[in-house]
Amino acid sequence: MKGPGLLVVLLVVLGGVSGLGFLLGLGNAAVLAALTALFCLMAAVGGPLWADLRLLAWFAPALILAVGVPRLLGAVSQWAAIGLLVVIVVLAGLLPVLGARFVTVGLGLGMASLFGYGFQLTGTASAGQILGAPALAVGVVLLLRVLMGAKDPSKPTRDALADALASSASETQERAAKLWLADRPRRWTGRVLGGMFRYRAATGLLEVRRKRLSHAEIGETLDAAKEEAVRLAEAVRSATAPNDVEPVRREEPAGLPGATARLVTALWDSLETIRTAATERDESRVDVPKGLRKELRRIELSGAFSWQSPQFRHALRCGLGLALALVVASFRPGDPLTVSFLLGTFAIMQPEWRDSLGKAWQRIGGSLGGAVVLTLVLWLLPQGFLLPIGLVALLGGFSFMQTRPAVFNGCMVLMSVGMNATTRHLDPRYVLVEYLLLMVLAGAIALLFGFAAIPGVPKPGPAERFESAVGATRALLGSVGRKLRGEDVDPRTLGREFRDAAIAQHGLLGAEPGTKEPAPGQRDALERAAEALRGLSVTASSLLLRPGTADAAEAVDEAARTLGTEEAAEIPAPRDADEEQRLVLDTIAADVVAVGEAAQALKNA
């Protein structure tokens, strides 16, 4: 959601929640409710309607407690409130291990808890009003989310499938697969997903063959297939079944070796499968293995609570950094800029040092730019204009939050200084100087703890982390293959291998401070490898959950044997495999190809 649409939603949320708050008797806490709703909105939008509603089912109670309880506890014991906030921040820092969708969820939960604790009300509020404010925010956002998605609840899933088909980027494929599973899986979208994975595996293997055979016609075939994939992506994106989609225009060069010719045929067959699925639109439900969603969460979390997990170490750093920031804030009770200081510290701290440095520059540089604009406003306009300018900056700034963070941070200067100076009758020049000093202090704390290395934790480079992740996933696939063949595999061993693979996969992207920086191109390769290896763990788990999958053992063994190598292996599918099993095997094939491409990119970087 961007531009005017985002601005309208923000106006509805802020105006609707604050107005309802006053009508329902929240008093001064109505403003807390309105601004808390913005943090809730960050987590409520990002997937298909049913998936977002399931997420809100647990996120809503967590948000209400995170916003209200630390503030109420602070009236009894300030140190207990600080301890509780640190725990919430650590848990929020762990949520991104569940996938990219949960980055904004963790950000929203952490920021909402700090905002609820640091926000200075203009008067008093009862415990019921403090807890009622986030409850009202959640209720309004929930209603708004239903209204936004009721007309076309599965639009994000179709868009994700279309984007993955058109771009063939690994991150879009992973997102498409996760959204499809989180949504109410339909048979036609499942066929599109399976066809997309077969298309992705075939193109990857043909790229390898093209380089080895130096066959120009293979490259021409791949280019033609990409054009067809882009055309079919629009049919997938359509809300209704299109009836004017032309048949797939095949280009199959003659004189290719047998294995390569079969890959070209599979390439075009996969696109034809996508076209048929998009035009016929079988809306029946897919038989997803019972418990697969829970198993997916278990696998993703299994490596999170470990000293070897980079995300866990980052969450601890966030907790320690915010603990120091909260202690500093405790020496300035009643300061209206406390909330800006706490949110700034939390926003700057990122899993990677260079990302934290970039966030610090965006925060401090944007604040300096906002300070220049505010200085001109104070020089040219009467002080009475500060409040309306601050409100306009608040609304306009959210439009730039993702695209131009420095502009967003500059707008927050106008909002925070303008509103606090006007409503509290303070000297705006004094408030501005204090705001800038607090942002510098927030950056210093965040960078100090962001750069702090955990003693005793190894510091392997990108290549070593890649080999470790591939080796752990290969060992897991080997055990899964033996289990599928009926061999006696100790469940404790299998559980330990799932956990070791998850830890190694997390380690691909989150390096310890002081490690060697990835070379140009290596970071993208590590991201592609991490997504593909996580996908292999999930698909292997889904095979264990499905009955009658012994004939899939050969495919898993082949994946384990060729994982991370330059060998262009084809993953076999049993003749009598049903659609769901073929989808799983197609996913394995695409992920193996993606890991092989990442290995080549790391080698050549």
XYZ file of C-alpha atoms in Angstrom:
605
model
C 0.000 0.000 0.000
C 1.552 3.275 -1.118
C 0.809 6.899 -1.905
C -2.732 8.278 -1.504
C -4.139 4.897 -0.456
C -1.763 4.719 2.501
C -2.566 8.282 3.501
C -6.303 7.547 3.475
C -5.817 4.456 5.633
C -3.685 6.409 8.111
C -6.305 9.146 8.357
C -9.034 6.571 8.930
C -7.011 4.768 11.591
C -5.837 7.859 13.468
C -9.126 9.726 13.250
C -11.365 6.707 13.757
C -9.501 5.241 16.729
C -9.028 8.548 18.547
C -12.683 9.519 17.990
C -13.962 6.144 19.176
C -11.604 6.320 22.134
C -13.101 9.574 23.375
C -16.627 8.285 22.791
C -15.924 5.081 24.713
C -14.476 6.940 27.682
C -10.756 6.317 27.204
C -10.064 9.977 27.915
C -6.399 10.902 27.497
C -5.565 7.306 26.511
C -7.476 7.802 23.240
C -4.338 9.318 21.688
C -2.342 6.279 22.888
C -4.924 4.039 21.198
C -4.709 5.927 17.888
C -0.926 5.782 17.663
C -0.788 2.165 18.867
C -3.107 1.282 15.978
C -0.373 2.345 13.545
C 2.020 -0.240 15.008
C -0.706 -2.877 14.874
C -1.356 -2.000 11.240
C 2.300 -2.748 10.441
C 1.750 -6.385 11.423
C -1.817 -6.788 10.127
C -1.114 -6.281 6.424
C 1.220 -8.321 4.265
C -0.478 -11.579 3.334
C -3.811 -13.044 2.258
C -6.772 -12.221 4.456
C -7.138 -15.587 6.200
C -3.436 -15.807 6.967
C -3.390 -12.278 8.387
C -6.427 -13.028 10.551
C -4.723 -16.141 11.949
C -1.661 -14.050 12.705
C -3.768 -11.407 14.458
C -5.375 -14.114 16.590
C -2.179 -14.380 18.629
C -0.599 -11.020 17.838
C -3.576 -8.991 19.132
C -3.465 -10.317 22.729
C 0.331 -10.032 22.728
C 0.136 -6.402 21.585
C -2.467 -5.492 24.230
C -0.307 -6.945 26.996
C 2.943 -5.506 25.591
C 1.507 -1.972 25.433
C -0.452 -1.929 28.677
C 1.288 -4.151 31.222
C 4.780 -2.528 31.287
C 3.188 0.902 31.753
C 1.000 -0.316 34.610
C 3.888 -2.243 36.144
C 6.065 0.873 35.980
C 3.723 2.607 38.424
C 4.590 -0.109 40.967
C 8.220 -0.900 40.133
C 10.165 0.902 37.433
C 12.882 -1.775 37.367
C 10.365 -4.583 36.968
C 8.819 -2.707 34.042
C 12.248 -2.299 32.431
C 12.922 -6.020 32.871
C 9.609 -6.915 31.246
C 10.276 -4.570 28.330
C 13.676 -6.169 27.760
C 12.023 -9.603 27.581
C 9.447 -8.303 25.073
C 12.177 -6.737 22.926
C 14.186 -9.981 22.906
C 11.122 -11.984 21.849
C 10.291 -9.400 19.168
C 13.867 -9.683 17.907
C 13.436 -13.448 17.484
C 10.249 -13.275 15.384
C 12.055 -12.678 12.044
C 13.318 -16.289 12.143
C 9.768 -17.229 11.104
C 10.308 -15.530 7.745
C 10.301 -12.154 6.044
C 6.598 -11.695 6.815
C 7.442 -11.546 10.534
C 10.049 -8.786 10.272
C 7.323 -6.135 10.446
C 5.479 -8.189 13.069
C 8.501 -8.133 15.384
C 9.119 -4.485 14.603
C 5.503 -3.589 15.366
C 5.457 -5.523 18.653
C 8.745 -4.062 19.888
C 7.932 -0.485 18.904
C 4.413 -0.683 20.327
C 5.675 -1.892 23.722
C 8.293 0.877 23.932
C 5.799 3.467 22.733
C 3.200 2.390 25.281
C 5.747 2.677 28.078
C 7.357 5.968 27.035
C 4.375 7.919 25.699
C 3.515 10.828 27.981
C -0.201 11.354 28.483
C -1.438 14.905 29.040
C -3.320 13.739 32.128
C -4.045 10.656 34.190
C -5.577 7.389 32.980
C -6.932 4.369 34.833
C -5.729 0.797 34.368
C -8.866 0.026 32.370
C -8.177 2.925 30.026
C -4.520 1.911 29.601
C -5.484 -1.641 28.625
C -8.545 -0.495 26.708
C -6.457 1.755 24.435
C -4.500 -1.049 22.683
C -7.612 -3.257 22.733
C -9.529 -0.594 20.803
C -6.585 -0.168 18.412
C -6.554 -3.899 17.704
C -10.315 -3.998 17.187
C -10.317 -1.169 14.658
C -7.334 -2.578 12.747
C -8.964 -6.010 12.686
C -12.148 -4.545 11.226
C -10.169 -2.492 8.725
C -8.176 -5.559 7.638
C -11.381 -7.509 7.014
C -12.834 -4.650 4.962
C -9.605 -4.293 2.967
C -9.467 -7.989 2.064
C -13.100 -9.108 1.948
C -13.554 -8.332 -1.750
C -10.513 -10.344 -2.880
C -8.989 -12.229 0.085
C -6.486 -14.237 -1.978
C -5.083 -11.352 -4.047
C -1.698 -11.310 -2.220
C -1.260 -15.028 -2.940
C -1.949 -14.612 -6.663
C 0.326 -11.576 -6.836
C 3.126 -13.496 -5.094
C 2.751 -16.434 -7.501
C 2.757 -14.080 -10.494
C 5.818 -12.199 -9.227
C 7.700 -15.456 -8.632
C 6.854 -16.682 -12.128
C 7.833 -13.427 -13.830
C 11.115 -12.845 -11.974
C 12.305 -16.368 -11.007
C 14.064 -14.802 -8.021
C 14.449 -17.222 -5.124
C 13.100 -14.813 -2.502
C 9.876 -14.337 -4.468
C 9.505 -18.108 -4.819
C 9.851 -18.656 -1.084
C 7.327 -15.917 -0.360
C 4.887 -17.377 -2.887
C 5.169 -20.852 -1.352
C 4.649 -19.550 2.184
C 1.684 -17.391 1.267
C 0.101 -20.284 -0.633
C 0.468 -22.557 2.398
C -0.748 -19.865 4.819
C -3.782 -19.094 2.662
C -6.596 -21.551 2.072
C -4.662 -23.624 -0.516
C -6.610 -24.077 -3.737
C -5.858 -26.750 -6.296
C -5.334 -24.340 -9.185
C -2.847 -22.192 -7.266
C -1.121 -25.384 -6.122
C -0.730 -26.416 -9.765
C 0.657 -22.977 -10.595
C 3.115 -23.292 -7.714
C 4.199 -26.772 -8.815
C 4.548 -25.651 -12.417
C 6.551 -22.637 -11.323
C 8.960 -24.842 -9.352
C 9.340 -27.253 -12.311
C 9.962 -24.269 -14.580
C 12.538 -22.899 -12.136
C 14.355 -26.256 -11.866
C 14.357 -26.776 -15.632
C 15.725 -23.298 -16.389
C 18.465 -23.700 -13.786
C 19.566 -27.062 -15.160
C 19.407 -25.810 -18.754
C 21.622 -22.851 -17.843
C 24.228 -25.352 -16.645
C 23.855 -27.414 -19.840
C 24.093 -24.293 -22.010
C 27.452 -23.364 -20.474
C 28.802 -26.886 -20.844
C 27.549 -27.481 -24.387
C 28.040 -23.896 -25.668
C 24.723 -24.324 -27.447
C 23.303 -20.943 -28.553
C 19.829 -22.358 -29.226
C 19.435 -23.334 -25.575
C 19.890 -19.685 -24.627
C 17.310 -18.637 -27.215
C 14.886 -21.220 -25.826
C 15.371 -19.909 -22.304
C 14.746 -16.332 -23.438
C 11.565 -17.376 -25.209
C 10.417 -19.280 -22.125
C 10.990 -16.218 -19.938
C 8.800 -14.127 -22.241
C 6.060 -16.743 -22.025
C 6.385 -16.861 -18.214
C 5.917 -13.093 -17.978
C 2.819 -13.349 -20.178
C 1.349 -16.174 -18.096
C 2.071 -14.279 -14.871
C -0.594 -11.742 -15.801
C -3.113 -14.558 -16.246
C -2.249 -15.861 -12.782
C -2.585 -12.372 -11.313
C -6.094 -11.899 -12.693
C -8.905 -12.061 -10.127
C -11.081 -14.151 -12.464
C -10.204 -16.907 -14.913
C -9.103 -15.268 -18.191
C -10.489 -16.811 -21.363
C -8.179 -15.170 -23.901
C -4.802 -16.657 -22.896
C -3.006 -17.951 -25.983
C -1.420 -21.415 -25.876
C 2.237 -21.598 -24.920
C 4.431 -20.904 -27.952
C 7.062 -23.654 -27.791
C 10.568 -23.442 -29.199
C 12.291 -26.830 -29.035
C 15.614 -26.864 -30.926
C 16.581 -30.080 -32.666
C 19.811 -31.979 -32.239
C 20.064 -31.716 -28.463
C 21.379 -34.620 -26.345
C 18.633 -36.799 -24.851
C 18.792 -35.477 -21.269
C 18.875 -31.868 -22.455
C 15.962 -32.427 -24.836
C 13.922 -33.875 -21.969
C 14.659 -30.765 -19.901
C 13.459 -28.499 -22.737
C 10.257 -30.522 -22.992
C 9.798 -30.316 -19.207
C 10.343 -26.551 -19.395
C 7.494 -26.031 -21.853
C 5.265 -28.596 -20.136
C 5.602 -26.696 -16.860
C 4.466 -23.462 -18.519
C 1.558 -25.284 -20.153
C 0.568 -26.614 -16.726
C 0.537 -23.056 -15.381
C -1.583 -21.829 -18.295
C -4.111 -24.627 -17.870
C -4.364 -24.065 -14.120
C -4.768 -20.288 -14.495
C -7.522 -20.582 -17.102
C -9.501 -23.501 -15.631
C -9.282 -22.351 -11.978
C -10.110 -25.497 -9.991
C -11.110 -23.925 -6.654
C -11.217 -27.192 -4.671
C -9.033 -27.374 -1.568
C -5.640 -29.086 -1.574
C -5.024 -31.859 0.944
C -2.209 -30.242 2.934
C -0.606 -32.709 5.393
C -2.129 -32.255 8.834
C 0.167 -30.328 11.118
C 2.429 -29.027 8.318
C 2.001 -25.389 9.338
C 2.922 -26.226 12.936
C 5.850 -28.312 11.718
C 7.021 -25.386 9.599
C 6.996 -23.101 12.645
C 8.748 -25.756 14.737
C 11.542 -26.112 12.180
C 12.007 -22.362 11.873
C 12.090 -21.892 15.655
C 14.165 -24.984 16.451
C 17.429 -23.201 15.824
C 16.400 -19.803 17.164
C 16.826 -20.452 20.884
C 20.488 -21.356 20.633
C 23.703 -19.570 21.507
C 24.884 -20.413 17.983
C 21.921 -18.649 16.345
C 22.846 -15.176 14.977
C 19.235 -14.026 15.346
C 19.256 -15.054 19.004
C 22.484 -13.134 19.608
C 21.015 -10.112 17.821
C 17.900 -10.304 19.992
C 20.096 -10.364 23.107
C 22.013 -7.327 21.857
C 18.718 -5.529 21.278
C 17.615 -6.382 24.818
C 20.876 -5.145 26.349
C 20.897 -1.957 24.264
C 17.292 -1.144 25.146
C 17.995 -1.915 28.805
C 20.662 0.808 28.796
C 18.364 3.192 26.901
C 15.556 2.553 29.411
C 17.917 3.185 32.325
C 19.002 6.474 30.731
C 15.348 7.417 30.188
C 14.561 6.641 33.844
C 16.705 9.624 34.873
C 14.424 11.937 32.849
C 10.904 11.132 34.094
C 8.149 12.989 32.290
C 10.338 13.899 29.290
C 8.025 13.938 26.225
C 10.949 12.975 23.959
C 11.587 9.692 25.800
C 9.459 7.747 23.338
C 11.429 9.112 20.350
C 14.695 8.161 22.062
C 13.554 4.588 22.798
C 12.073 4.010 19.343
C 15.183 5.438 17.699
C 17.466 3.070 19.616
C 15.303 0.056 18.746
C 14.985 0.970 15.055
C 18.726 1.460 14.537
C 19.780 -1.942 15.916
C 19.951 -4.458 13.047
C 21.356 -8.006 12.802
C 24.232 -6.793 10.591
C 26.657 -4.061 11.686
C 26.629 -2.291 8.318
C 22.812 -2.257 8.373
C 22.868 -0.689 11.843
C 25.319 1.905 10.577
C 23.004 2.682 7.660
C 20.000 3.008 9.988
C 21.990 5.314 12.271
C 22.865 7.549 9.345
C 19.237 7.589 8.184
C 18.032 8.478 11.674
C 20.655 11.122 12.515
C 20.991 12.521 8.986
C 17.220 12.712 8.580
C 16.905 14.412 11.968
C 19.484 17.016 10.961
C 17.596 17.651 7.724
C 14.350 17.993 9.640
C 16.061 20.355 12.061
C 17.095 22.624 9.181
C 13.516 22.714 7.872
C 12.164 23.368 11.370
C 14.643 26.192 11.886
C 13.395 27.842 8.677
C 9.785 27.393 9.853
C 10.561 29.075 13.176
C 12.314 31.911 11.363
C 9.636 32.516 8.714
C 6.349 31.579 10.450
C 4.698 32.228 13.813
C 5.010 29.472 16.429
C 1.298 28.735 16.100
C 1.992 27.023 12.761
C 4.104 24.306 14.431
C 1.203 22.052 15.385
C -0.494 21.856 11.943
C 2.886 21.462 10.259
C 3.724 18.641 12.689
C 0.448 16.838 11.926
C 1.004 17.149 8.179
C 4.566 15.841 8.618
C 3.269 12.874 10.608
C 0.839 11.855 7.870
C 3.148 12.630 4.971
C 6.152 10.964 6.579
C 4.566 7.510 6.625
C 4.416 7.583 2.827
C 8.234 7.655 2.790
C 8.869 5.219 5.651
C 9.921 2.336 3.356
C 11.219 4.164 0.290
C 13.066 7.129 1.865
C 13.697 6.521 5.581
C 15.775 9.684 5.973
C 12.821 11.800 4.772
C 10.537 9.927 7.179
C 12.901 10.637 10.084
C 13.063 14.299 9.108
C 9.254 14.447 9.181
C 9.286 12.887 12.659
C 11.415 15.821 13.868
C 8.749 18.261 12.707
C 6.016 16.177 14.296
C 7.684 15.477 17.651
C 9.146 18.922 18.240
C 6.137 20.784 16.860
C 3.522 18.865 18.841
C 5.435 18.762 22.137
C 6.456 22.410 21.992
C 2.867 23.489 21.265
C 0.889 21.223 23.600
C 3.322 21.566 26.521
C 4.174 25.240 25.959
C 7.916 24.608 25.613
C 10.585 26.544 23.753
C 10.795 24.765 20.358
C 14.496 25.605 20.003
C 15.288 23.878 23.298
C 13.149 20.871 22.340
C 14.880 20.658 18.943
C 18.377 20.638 20.453
C 17.327 17.990 22.991
C 15.800 15.848 20.222
C 19.032 15.933 18.178
C 21.170 15.040 21.215
C 18.872 12.125 22.049
C 19.091 10.806 18.470
C 22.897 10.928 18.626
C 22.784 9.070 21.955
C 20.349 6.504 20.495
C 22.712 5.908 17.588
C 25.696 5.552 19.921
C 23.930 2.964 22.119
C 22.603 1.000 19.151
C 25.974 0.904 17.378
C 27.819 0.023 20.591
C 25.686 -3.048 21.226
C 25.271 -3.815 17.540
C 29.032 -4.120 17.180
C 29.564 -6.018 20.434
C 30.798 -9.524 19.693
C 29.628 -12.422 21.858
C 32.691 -14.054 23.479
C 33.371 -17.646 22.511
C 31.292 -17.550 19.310
C 33.185 -18.590 16.143
C 33.541 -16.098 13.299
C 33.456 -18.110 10.043
C 33.462 -16.334 6.704
C 30.758 -16.573 4.002
C 32.210 -19.694 2.328
C 32.579 -21.544 5.639
C 29.027 -20.660 6.677
C 27.725 -21.881 3.333
C 29.559 -25.209 3.605
C 28.308 -25.674 7.145
C 24.679 -25.028 6.153
C 24.880 -27.311 3.119
C 26.538 -30.067 5.140
C 23.914 -29.910 7.898
C 21.055 -29.948 5.369
C 22.662 -32.810 3.444
C 22.900 -34.868 6.640
C 19.247 -34.130 7.389
C 18.121 -35.188 3.902
C 20.120 -38.399 4.223
C 18.318 -39.323 7.447
C 14.941 -38.395 5.948
C 15.654 -40.644 2.949
C 16.497 -43.570 5.219
C 13.360 -42.937 7.260
C 11.224 -42.906 4.099
C 12.700 -46.293 3.069
C 11.605 -47.731 6.386
C 14.997 -47.923 8.051
C 15.293 -47.490 11.808
C 16.212 -43.831 12.392
C 16.301 -42.596 15.972
C 13.721 -39.746 16.320
C 16.124 -37.939 18.638
C 18.797 -38.027 15.950
C 16.346 -36.735 13.359
C 15.209 -33.954 15.700
C 18.810 -32.965 16.410
C 19.584 -32.832 12.665
C 16.556 -30.610 12.021
C 17.806 -28.291 14.766
C 21.425 -28.298 13.519
C 20.261 -27.528 9.984
C 18.086 -24.653 11.220
C 20.990 -23.159 13.212
C 23.358 -23.404 10.241
C 20.776 -21.884 7.891
C 20.202 -18.960 10.261
C 23.962 -18.465 10.383
C 24.193 -17.901 6.644
C 22.805 -14.372 6.880
C 23.580 -13.255 10.437
C 27.331 -13.107 10.880
C 29.034 -12.274 14.159
C 30.578 -8.753 14.288
C 34.213 -8.923 13.244
C 33.702 -11.554 10.545
C 34.797 -11.072 6.975
C 32.356 -9.001 4.961
C 30.773 -10.808 1.963
C 32.226 -9.826 -1.396
C 29.980 -8.116 -3.978
C 27.451 -10.694 -5.103
C 28.092 -13.034 -2.199
C 25.392 -11.591 0.000
C 22.678 -12.224 -2.606
C 24.011 -15.757 -3.074
C 23.885 -16.377 0.683
C 20.292 -15.115 0.827
C 19.262 -17.394 -2.042
C 21.016 -20.340 -0.419
C 19.425 -19.708 2.991
C 15.932 -19.578 1.491
C 16.476 -22.740 -0.572
C 17.987 -24.692 2.323
C 15.132 -23.697 4.621
C 12.746 -24.822 1.915
C 14.466 -28.231 1.753
C 14.044 -28.697 5.506
C 10.338 -27.895 5.276
C 9.666 -30.116 2.259
C 11.583 -32.987 3.858
C 9.406 -32.604 6.931
C 6.251 -32.608 4.804
C 7.271 -35.957 3.272
C 7.578 -37.437 6.739
C 4.090 -36.206 7.582
C 2.473 -37.736 4.486
C 1.560 -41.435 4.407
C 2.843 -43.695 1.642
C 5.913 -41.652 0.636
C 8.487 -44.461 0.611
C 8.835 -44.113 -3.161
C 10.046 -40.518 -2.656
C 13.219 -41.738 -0.904
C 15.109 -41.899 -4.208
C 14.380 -38.231 -4.887
C 15.523 -37.195 -1.388
C 18.708 -39.275 -1.728
C 19.473 -37.624 -5.073
C 18.926 -34.191 -3.541
C 21.285 -35.018 -0.654
C 23.945 -36.357 -3.021
C 24.041 -33.350 -5.349
C 23.253 -30.561 -2.893
C 25.724 -27.700 -3.199
C 27.682 -29.278 -6.069
C 28.102 -28.269 -9.699
C 26.386 -31.444 -10.860
C 23.145 -30.802 -12.741
C 20.987 -33.493 -11.182
C 17.365 -34.238 -12.022
C 15.113 -35.122 -9.096
C 13.003 -38.159 -10.081
C 9.266 -38.277 -9.398
C 7.419 -41.595 -8.992
C 5.003 -42.424 -11.815
C 2.065 -42.836 -9.475
C 2.768 -39.678 -7.451
C -0.288 -37.542 -6.741
C -0.379 -33.780 -7.255
C 0.567 -32.931 -3.678
C 3.575 -35.259 -3.725
C 4.693 -33.931 -7.098
C 4.469 -30.403 -5.712
C 6.797 -31.363 -2.861
C 9.286 -33.040 -5.231
C 9.161 -30.075 -7.630
C 9.960 -27.811 -4.683
C 12.947 -29.982 -3.746
C 14.231 -29.889 -7.333
C 13.972 -26.090 -7.531
C 15.682 -25.636 -4.162
C 18.569 -27.956 -5.103
C 19.109 -25.938 -8.279
C 19.024 -22.674 -6.302
C 21.689 -23.951 -3.871
C 23.866 -25.027 -6.807
C 23.570 -21.576 -8.377
C 24.488 -19.979 -5.048
C 27.559 -22.235 -4.793
C 28.688 -21.073 -8.229
C 28.108 -17.421 -7.353
C 30.129 -17.750 -4.138
C 32.930 -19.477 -6.011
C 33.096 -16.816 -8.730
C 32.716 -13.774 -6.435
